[in-house]
mmCIF file of C-alpha atoms (C1' of nucleotides) in Angstrom:
data_model
loop_
_atom_site.group_PDB
_atom_site.id
_atom_site.type_symbol
_atom_site.label_atom_id
_atom_site.label_comp_id
_atom_site.label_asym_id
_atom_site.label_seq_id
_atom_site.Cartn_x
_atom_site.Cartn_y
_atom_site.Cartn_z
ATOM 1 C CA MET A 1 11.678 4.420 -5.382
ATOM 2 C CA SER A 2 10.907 5.075 -1.718
ATOM 3 C CA PRO A 3 7.206 5.751 -1.874
ATOM 4 C CA ASP A 4 5.979 8.636 0.230
ATOM 5 C CA ARG A 5 4.369 8.058 3.633
ATOM 6 C CA LEU A 6 0.874 8.813 2.392
ATOM 7 C CA SER A 7 1.087 6.266 -0.425
ATOM 8 C CA VAL A 8 2.298 3.651 2.032
ATOM 9 C CA VAL A 9 -0.587 4.369 4.401
ATOM 10 C CA PHE A 10 -3.241 4.283 1.675
ATOM 11 C CA ALA A 11 -1.740 1.088 0.267
ATOM 12 C CA ALA A 12 -1.901 -0.470 3.730
ATOM 13 C CA LEU A 13 -5.588 0.469 3.942
ATOM 14 C CA ALA A 14 -6.325 -0.926 0.481
ATOM 15 C CA ASP A 15 -6.774 -4.492 1.708
ATOM 16 C CA PRO A 16 -9.864 -5.766 3.532
ATOM 17 C CA THR A 17 -7.885 -8.169 5.727
ATOM 18 C CA ARG A 18 -5.647 -5.372 6.929
ATOM 19 C CA ARG A 19 -8.584 -3.045 7.565
ATOM 20 C CA GLU A 20 -10.236 -5.832 9.540
ATOM 21 C CA ILE A 21 -7.082 -6.209 11.597
ATOM 22 C CA LEU A 22 -7.183 -2.496 12.386
ATOM 23 C CA VAL A 23 -10.778 -2.898 13.547
ATOM 24 C CA GLN A 24 -9.702 -5.759 15.811
ATOM 25 C CA LEU A 25 -6.887 -3.648 17.220
ATOM 26 C CA SER A 26 -9.208 -0.714 17.830
ATOM 27 C CA HIS A 27 -10.573 -2.781 20.744
ATOM 28 C CA GLY A 28 -7.159 -3.225 22.278
ATOM 29 C CA SER A 29 -3.822 -4.979 21.923
ATOM 30 C CA ARG A 30 -3.865 -8.459 20.356
ATOM 31 C CA SER A 31 -1.414 -11.283 19.729
ATOM 32 C CA VAL A 32 -0.741 -12.491 16.184
ATOM 33 C CA THR A 33 -2.667 -15.722 16.704
ATOM 34 C CA GLU A 34 -5.645 -13.827 18.059
ATOM 35 C CA LEU A 35 -5.569 -11.534 15.063
ATOM 36 C CA ALA A 36 -5.283 -14.468 12.672
ATOM 37 C CA ALA A 37 -8.191 -16.451 14.120
ATOM 38 C CA PRO A 38 -11.094 -14.804 12.245
ATOM 39 C CA HIS A 39 -9.324 -14.825 8.873
ATOM 40 C CA ALA A 40 -9.350 -17.748 6.466
ATOM 41 C CA MET A 41 -5.643 -17.695 5.743
ATOM 42 C CA SER A 42 -2.359 -18.991 7.061
ATOM 43 C CA LEU A 43 -0.381 -17.452 9.911
ATOM 44 C CA PRO A 44 2.493 -16.400 7.645
ATOM 45 C CA ALA A 45 0.010 -14.512 5.488
ATOM 46 C CA ILE A 46 -1.207 -12.607 8.542
ATOM 47 C CA SER A 47 2.397 -12.040 9.548
ATOM 48 C CA LYS A 48 3.019 -10.381 6.194
ATOM 49 C CA HIS A 49 -0.040 -8.179 6.579
ATOM 50 C CA LEU A 50 1.217 -7.138 9.996
ATOM 51 C CA ARG A 51 4.574 -6.227 8.538
ATOM 52 C CA VAL A 52 2.840 -4.019 5.962
ATOM 53 C CA LEU A 53 0.834 -2.355 8.713
ATOM 54 C CA GLU A 54 3.933 -1.891 10.833
ATOM 55 C CA ARG A 55 5.907 -0.313 7.989
ATOM 56 C CA SER A 56 3.031 2.067 7.362
ATOM 57 C CA GLY A 57 3.185 3.128 10.995
ATOM 58 C CA LEU A 58 -0.390 1.989 11.646
ATOM 59 C CA ILE A 59 0.588 -0.573 14.257
ATOM 60 C CA ALA A 60 3.418 -1.107 16.726
ATOM 61 C CA ARG A 61 4.595 -4.376 18.225
ATOM 62 C CA GLU A 62 5.932 -5.166 21.653
ATOM 63 C CA ARG A 63 7.472 -8.328 22.966
ATOM 64 C CA ALA A 64 5.951 -10.236 25.837
ATOM 65 C CA ALA A 65 7.418 -13.707 26.328
ATOM 66 C CA GLN A 66 6.883 -15.605 23.077
ATOM 67 C CA TRP A 67 4.051 -13.327 22.066
ATOM 68 C CA ARG A 68 4.371 -10.220 19.908
ATOM 69 C CA PRO A 69 1.259 -8.242 20.791
ATOM 70 C CA CYS A 70 0.273 -5.572 18.290
ATOM 71 C CA ARG A 71 -1.413 -2.294 19.050
ATOM 72 C CA LEU A 72 -2.980 0.375 16.905
ATOM 73 C CA GLN A 73 -1.077 3.568 16.095
ATOM 74 C CA ALA A 74 -3.655 5.943 14.716
ATOM 75 C CA ALA A 75 -1.463 8.951 13.909
ATOM 76 C CA PRO A 76 -1.013 8.075 10.209
ATOM 77 C CA LEU A 77 -4.781 7.838 9.877
ATOM 78 C CA LYS A 78 -4.950 11.486 10.789
ATOM 79 C CA GLU A 79 -2.535 12.327 7.988
ATOM 80 C CA ALA A 80 -4.677 10.361 5.560
ATOM 81 C CA VAL A 81 -7.888 11.965 6.713
ATOM 82 C CA ASP A 82 -6.292 15.396 6.540
ATOM 83 C CA TRP A 83 -5.244 14.820 2.951
ATOM 84 C CA ILE A 84 -8.695 13.697 1.927
ATOM 85 C CA GLY A 85 -10.068 16.653 3.861
ATOM 86 C CA GLN A 86 -9.013 19.062 1.128
ATOM 87 C CA TYR A 87 -11.890 17.694 -0.910
ATOM 88 C CA ARG A 88 -14.541 17.975 1.781
ATOM 89 C CA ARG A 89 -16.200 20.924 0.081
ATOM 90 C CA HIS A 90 -16.517 18.838 -3.061
ATOM 91 C CA TRP A 91 -18.897 16.360 -1.456
ATOM 92 C CA GLU A 92 -20.576 18.706 0.994
ATOM 93 C CA GLU A 93 -22.581 21.891 0.533
ATOM 94 C CA ARG A 94 -24.515 20.636 -2.431
ATOM 95 C CA LEU A 95 -22.355 22.759 -4.738
ATOM 96 C CA ASP A 96 -22.141 19.624 -6.816
ATOM 97 C CA ARG A 97 -25.054 21.060 -8.793
ATOM 98 C CA LEU A 98 -23.338 24.348 -9.494
ATOM 99 C CA ASP A 99 -20.137 22.503 -10.274
ATOM 100 C CA ASP A 100 -21.807 20.252 -12.813
ATOM 101 C CA TYR A 101 -23.376 23.294 -14.429
ATOM 102 C CA LEU A 102 -20.035 25.077 -14.750
ATOM 103 C CA GLN A 103 -18.358 21.973 -16.115
ATOM 104 C CA GLU A 104 -21.106 21.704 -18.678
ATOM 105 C CA LEU A 105 -20.592 25.294 -19.768
ATOM 106 C CA GLN A 106 -16.854 24.804 -20.118
ATOM 107 C CA ALA A 107 -17.222 21.541 -21.976
ATOM 108 C CA LYS A 108 -19.419 23.105 -24.602
ATOM 109 C CA SER A 109 -17.477 26.357 -24.955
ATOM 110 C CA GLY A 110 -15.146 25.196 -27.754
ATOM 111 C CA GLN A 111 -11.605 24.649 -26.405
ATOM 112 C CA PRO A 112 -10.824 21.545 -24.279
ATOM 113 C CA THR A 113 -11.603 22.863 -20.809
ATOM 114 C CA ARG A 114 -9.148 25.161 -19.302
ATOM 115 C CA ARG A 115 -8.563 26.854 -16.027
ATOM 116 C CA LYS A 116 -11.279 28.901 -14.372
ATOM 117 C CA SER A 117 -9.666 32.178 -15.326
ATOM 118 C CA ARG A 118 -10.247 31.396 -18.971
ATOM 119 C CA ALA A 119 -13.699 29.988 -18.545
ATOM 120 C CA SER A 120 -15.742 33.112 -19.198
ATOM 121 C CA MET B 1 -12.133 -11.737 -6.378
ATOM 122 C CA SER B 2 -14.082 -8.537 -6.862
ATOM 123 C CA PRO B 3 -12.421 -6.297 -4.345
ATOM 124 C CA ASP B 4 -14.762 -4.157 -2.264
ATOM 125 C CA ARG B 5 -15.340 -0.514 -3.114
ATOM 126 C CA LEU B 6 -13.303 0.770 -0.205
ATOM 127 C CA SER B 7 -10.247 -1.258 -1.187
ATOM 128 C CA VAL B 8 -10.500 0.046 -4.717
ATOM 129 C CA VAL B 9 -10.720 3.652 -3.523
ATOM 130 C CA PHE B 10 -7.783 3.338 -1.116
ATOM 131 C CA ALA B 11 -5.743 1.591 -3.800
ATOM 132 C CA ALA B 12 -6.504 4.453 -6.187
ATOM 133 C CA LEU B 13 -5.275 6.925 -3.571
ATOM 134 C CA ALA B 14 -2.109 4.921 -2.914
ATOM 135 C CA ASP B 15 -0.214 6.470 -5.809
ATOM 136 C CA PRO B 16 1.288 9.964 -5.788
ATOM 137 C CA THR B 17 0.628 10.539 -9.492
ATOM 138 C CA ARG B 18 -3.058 9.744 -9.048
ATOM 139 C CA ARG B 19 -3.337 11.920 -5.955
ATOM 140 C CA GLU B 20 -1.684 14.722 -7.898
ATOM 141 C CA ILE B 21 -4.234 14.265 -10.673
ATOM 142 C CA LEU B 22 -7.036 14.590 -8.132
ATOM 143 C CA VAL B 23 -5.484 17.839 -6.933
ATOM 144 C CA GLN B 24 -5.420 19.096 -10.516
ATOM 145 C CA LEU B 25 -9.044 18.133 -10.990
ATOM 146 C CA SER B 26 -10.069 19.846 -7.761
ATOM 147 C CA HIS B 27 -9.543 23.098 -9.686
ATOM 148 C CA GLY B 28 -11.904 22.077 -12.445
ATOM 149 C CA SER B 29 -12.323 19.772 -15.417
ATOM 150 C CA ARG B 30 -9.189 18.950 -17.428
ATOM 151 C CA SER B 31 -8.298 17.114 -20.640
ATOM 152 C CA VAL B 32 -5.952 14.127 -20.564
ATOM 153 C CA THR B 33 -3.100 16.053 -22.147
ATOM 154 C CA GLU B 34 -3.497 18.853 -19.641
ATOM 155 C CA LEU B 35 -3.412 16.345 -16.808
ATOM 156 C CA ALA B 36 -0.347 14.644 -18.246
ATOM 157 C CA ALA B 37 1.713 17.798 -18.722
ATOM 158 C CA PRO B 38 3.170 18.135 -15.186
ATOM 159 C CA HIS B 39 4.057 14.456 -14.886
ATOM 160 C CA ALA B 40 7.296 12.921 -16.143
ATOM 161 C CA MET B 41 5.693 9.951 -17.818
ATOM 162 C CA SER B 42 4.097 8.900 -21.085
ATOM 163 C CA LEU B 43 0.517 9.601 -22.079
ATOM 164 C CA PRO B 44 -0.482 5.925 -21.990
ATOM 165 C CA ALA B 45 0.740 5.763 -18.398
ATOM 166 C CA ILE B 46 -1.499 8.694 -17.489
ATOM 167 C CA SER B 47 -4.322 7.041 -19.399
ATOM 168 C CA LYS B 48 -3.946 3.964 -17.207
ATOM 169 C CA HIS B 49 -3.982 6.066 -14.046
ATOM 170 C CA LEU B 50 -7.176 7.716 -15.249
ATOM 171 C CA ARG B 51 -8.768 4.346 -15.833
ATOM 172 C CA VAL B 52 -7.914 3.342 -12.263
ATOM 173 C CA LEU B 53 -9.415 6.577 -10.976
ATOM 174 C CA GLU B 54 -12.516 6.114 -13.094
ATOM 175 C CA ARG B 55 -13.063 2.541 -11.911
ATOM 176 C CA SER B 56 -12.750 3.724 -8.320
ATOM 177 C CA GLY B 57 -15.468 6.277 -8.973
ATOM 178 C CA LEU B 58 -13.185 9.190 -8.133
ATOM 179 C CA ILE B 59 -13.426 10.745 -11.580
ATOM 180 C CA ALA B 60 -15.916 10.807 -14.445
ATOM 181 C CA ARG B 61 -15.222 11.440 -18.103
ATOM 182 C CA GLU B 62 -17.250 13.209 -20.705
ATOM 183 C CA ARG B 63 -16.695 13.441 -24.396
ATOM 184 C CA ALA B 64 -16.152 16.761 -26.150
ATOM 185 C CA ALA B 65 -14.957 16.457 -29.740
ATOM 186 C CA GLN B 66 -11.698 14.506 -29.632
ATOM 187 C CA TRP B 67 -11.116 15.409 -25.998
ATOM 188 C CA ARG B 68 -12.173 13.324 -23.005
ATOM 189 C CA PRO B 69 -12.275 15.883 -20.198
ATOM 190 C CA CYS B 70 -12.172 14.428 -16.706
ATOM 191 C CA ARG B 71 -13.821 15.819 -13.619
ATOM 192 C CA LEU B 72 -13.591 14.988 -9.947
ATOM 193 C CA GLN B 73 -16.252 12.862 -8.280
ATOM 194 C CA ALA B 74 -15.692 13.282 -4.577
ATOM 195 C CA ALA B 75 -18.377 10.971 -3.185
ATOM 196 C CA PRO B 76 -16.060 7.979 -2.709
ATOM 197 C CA LEU B 77 -13.716 10.201 -0.718
ATOM 198 C CA LYS B 78 -16.494 10.654 1.778
ATOM 199 C CA GLU B 79 -16.816 6.898 2.166
ATOM 200 C CA ALA B 80 -13.085 6.644 2.740
ATOM 201 C CA VAL B 81 -13.028 9.453 5.266
ATOM 202 C CA ASP B 82 -16.027 7.975 7.062
ATOM 203 C CA TRP B 83 -14.297 4.638 7.425
ATOM 204 C CA ILE B 84 -11.150 6.228 8.806
ATOM 205 C CA GLY B 85 -13.391 8.314 11.041
ATOM 206 C CA GLN B 86 -14.061 5.362 13.323
ATOM 207 C CA TYR B 87 -10.532 5.824 14.612
ATOM 208 C CA ARG B 88 -10.768 9.527 15.247
ATOM 209 C CA ARG B 89 -10.906 9.066 19.018
ATOM 210 C CA HIS B 90 -7.657 7.111 18.783
ATOM 211 C CA TRP B 91 -5.660 10.078 17.604
ATOM 212 C CA GLU B 92 -7.622 12.818 19.337
ATOM 213 C CA GLU B 93 -8.354 13.525 23.006
ATOM 214 C CA ARG B 94 -4.895 12.642 24.184
ATOM 215 C CA LEU B 95 -6.179 9.321 25.517
ATOM 216 C CA ASP B 96 -3.117 7.887 23.853
ATOM 217 C CA ARG B 97 -1.448 8.184 27.254
ATOM 218 C CA LEU B 98 -4.136 6.236 29.058
ATOM 219 C CA ASP B 99 -4.177 3.712 26.259
ATOM 220 C CA ASP B 100 -0.452 3.089 26.465
ATOM 221 C CA TYR B 101 -0.759 2.638 30.211
ATOM 222 C CA LEU B 102 -3.505 0.056 29.861
ATOM 223 C CA GLN B 103 -1.600 -1.801 27.167
ATOM 224 C CA GLU B 104 1.411 -1.892 29.441
ATOM 225 C CA LEU B 105 -0.616 -3.372 32.281
ATOM 226 C CA GLN B 106 -2.062 -6.045 30.031
ATOM 227 C CA ALA B 107 1.281 -6.916 28.505
ATOM 228 C CA LYS B 108 2.845 -7.557 31.892
ATOM 229 C CA SER B 109 -0.109 -9.397 33.443
ATOM 230 C CA GLY B 110 0.886 -12.901 32.336
ATOM 231 C CA GLN B 111 -1.395 -14.068 29.545
ATOM 232 C CA PRO B 112 -0.901 -12.777 25.977
ATOM 233 C CA THR B 113 -3.195 -9.777 26.035
ATOM 234 C CA ARG B 114 -6.827 -10.492 25.872
ATOM 235 C CA ARG B 115 -10.015 -8.564 25.558
ATOM 236 C CA LYS B 116 -10.759 -5.703 27.910
ATOM 237 C CA SER B 117 -13.197 -7.769 29.947
ATOM 238 C CA ARG B 118 -10.397 -10.018 31.117
ATOM 239 C CA ALA B 119 -7.878 -7.269 31.711
ATOM 240 C CA SER B 120 -8.506 -6.679 35.438
ATOM 241 C "C1'" DT C 1 16.981 -31.265 28.489
ATOM 242 C "C1'" DT C 2 12.962 -32.093 25.989
ATOM 243 C "C1'" DT C 3 8.605 -30.662 24.449
ATOM 244 C "C1'" DG C 4 5.117 -27.508 22.944
ATOM 245 C "C1'" DT C 5 3.448 -23.029 21.499
ATOM 246 C "C1'" DA C 6 4.061 -18.379 19.071
ATOM 247 C "C1'" DA C 7 5.701 -16.226 15.339
ATOM 248 C "C1'" DT C 8 8.847 -15.336 11.582
ATOM 249 C "C1'" DT C 9 11.711 -16.533 7.587
ATOM 250 C "C1'" DA C 10 12.640 -18.939 3.265
ATOM 251 C "C1'" DA C 11 11.395 -20.450 -1.088
ATOM 252 C "C1'" DC C 12 8.154 -20.500 -4.239
ATOM 253 C "C1'" DC C 13 4.151 -19.059 -7.277
ATOM 254 C "C1'" DA C 14 0.433 -16.496 -9.806
ATOM 255 C "C1'" DA C 15 -1.613 -12.290 -10.534
ATOM 256 C "C1'" DA C 16 -1.653 -7.308 -10.432
ATOM 257 C "C1'" DA C 17 0.635 -2.808 -10.818
ATOM 258 C "C1'" DG C 18 3.078 0.571 -13.181
ATOM 259 C "C1'" DG C 19 5.830 1.696 -16.704
ATOM 260 C "C1'" DT C 20 7.499 1.538 -21.820
ATOM 261 C "C1'" DT C 21 7.017 1.964 -27.197
ATOM 262 C "C1'" DA C 22 4.364 1.203 -31.306
ATOM 263 C "C1'" DA C 23 -0.003 0.875 -33.472
ATOM 264 C "C1'" DA C 24 -4.905 1.977 -33.736
ATOM 265 C "C1'" DT C 25 -9.031 4.829 -33.235
ATOM 266 C "C1'" DA C 26 -11.808 9.211 -33.205
ATOM 267 C "C1'" DG C 27 -12.820 13.461 -34.742
ATOM 268 C "C1'" DG C 28 -11.744 18.399 -36.526
ATOM 269 C "C1'" DA C 29 -9.663 20.995 -40.111
ATOM 270 C "C1'" DA C 30 -7.441 21.844 -44.747
ATOM 271 C "C1'" DT D 1 -9.787 12.847 -48.898
ATOM 272 C "C1'" DT D 2 -5.827 13.742 -46.309
ATOM 273 C "C1'" DC D 3 -3.602 15.318 -42.333
ATOM 274 C "C1'" DC D 4 -3.151 16.602 -37.546
ATOM 275 C "C1'" DT D 5 -4.243 16.216 -32.741
ATOM 276 C "C1'" DA D 6 -6.164 13.624 -28.697
ATOM 277 C "C1'" DT D 7 -6.497 9.486 -26.589
ATOM 278 C "C1'" DT D 8 -6.663 4.568 -26.107
ATOM 279 C "C1'" DT D 9 -5.207 -0.185 -26.999
ATOM 280 C "C1'" DA D 10 -1.782 -3.795 -27.670
ATOM 281 C "C1'" DA D 11 2.202 -6.097 -26.479
ATOM 282 C "C1'" DC D 12 5.717 -6.345 -23.578
ATOM 283 C "C1'" DC D 13 8.666 -6.038 -19.298
ATOM 284 C "C1'" DT D 14 9.897 -5.701 -14.338
ATOM 285 C "C1'" DT D 15 8.606 -5.230 -9.617
ATOM 286 C "C1'" DT D 16 5.314 -5.761 -6.053
ATOM 287 C "C1'" DT D 17 1.578 -8.080 -3.786
ATOM 288 C "C1'" DG D 18 -0.718 -11.660 -1.509
ATOM 289 C "C1'" DG D 19 -0.906 -16.151 -0.862
ATOM 290 C "C1'" DT D 20 1.090 -21.081 -0.007
ATOM 291 C "C1'" DT D 21 3.977 -24.851 2.628
ATOM 292 C "C1'" DA D 22 8.112 -26.163 5.073
ATOM 293 C "C1'" DA D 23 11.740 -24.894 8.081
ATOM 294 C "C1'" DT D 24 13.521 -21.981 11.775
ATOM 295 C "C1'" DT D 25 13.749 -19.119 15.842
ATOM 296 C "C1'" DA D 26 12.297 -17.760 20.559
ATOM 297 C "C1'" DC D 27 10.663 -18.733 24.743
ATOM 298 C "C1'" DA D 28 8.063 -21.263 28.732
ATOM 299 C "C1'" DA D 29 7.087 -25.146 31.013
ATOM 300 C "C1'" DA D 30 7.637 -30.103 32.270
#
DNA sequence: TTTGTAATTAACCAAAAGGTTAAATAGGAA
DNA sequence: TTCCTATTTAACCTTTTGGTTAATTACAAA
């Protein structure tokens, strides 16, 4: 069921090897062999990781002779960061305290815990 | 092989149902049944999603009578956003242009495409 | 043309993910 | 106690993921 772009991007980021590859690419274009070097796994395994990254839009590949250099495409990272951004206020501003207090009140006020409008 | 925290958080975010649940929780604490209501899937399925979210540290659960209200825990989102943040300059500042140009130069200059220091 | 290097594809495998239904557990209410 | 509601656990199934080795393709250079 064609997963949405955001899911594909987060899934691509959910693997340490792939995140490491992105770090490598943040310093410039690299060939597949160069990317594979630091990782303790076979070339085909890296090739699969690159395909995942490519499908997610996080990298692009050119063709130069027998090499297929990869380069970073950061645009999808902005989408990801924007999505997470909706929660910024939840970890900033130290309203965590207040929040906890309100949750506590709701939790003890009988019914499950409903929407704000019913909280009082 | 105990996956790192960041992988676990990104994996938790890589599912639209779970992201939707986080949106629901951003408006306040909710019971499992309340969270399940908008989703076209069984309660056990939602229960599994909640376990994934809990293990990732993105939600916490209390106990109130027979309900297990969930609430958002945004701290791991900050870690995620901080990691992605290293790439901010790659999508901002319109140095994409310059970047592409440099990549092009490297790609055509014979050898694969090595580190910056060898590019000239 | 032959040889060597870069990278992908094919075939396979085990484990994890995401869903189902049916059964079990926990606690409030009658 | 008995019954009802909330939620989880168990057992199962299918698809996806992440890895392997062996074979294949693509190209440059000798």
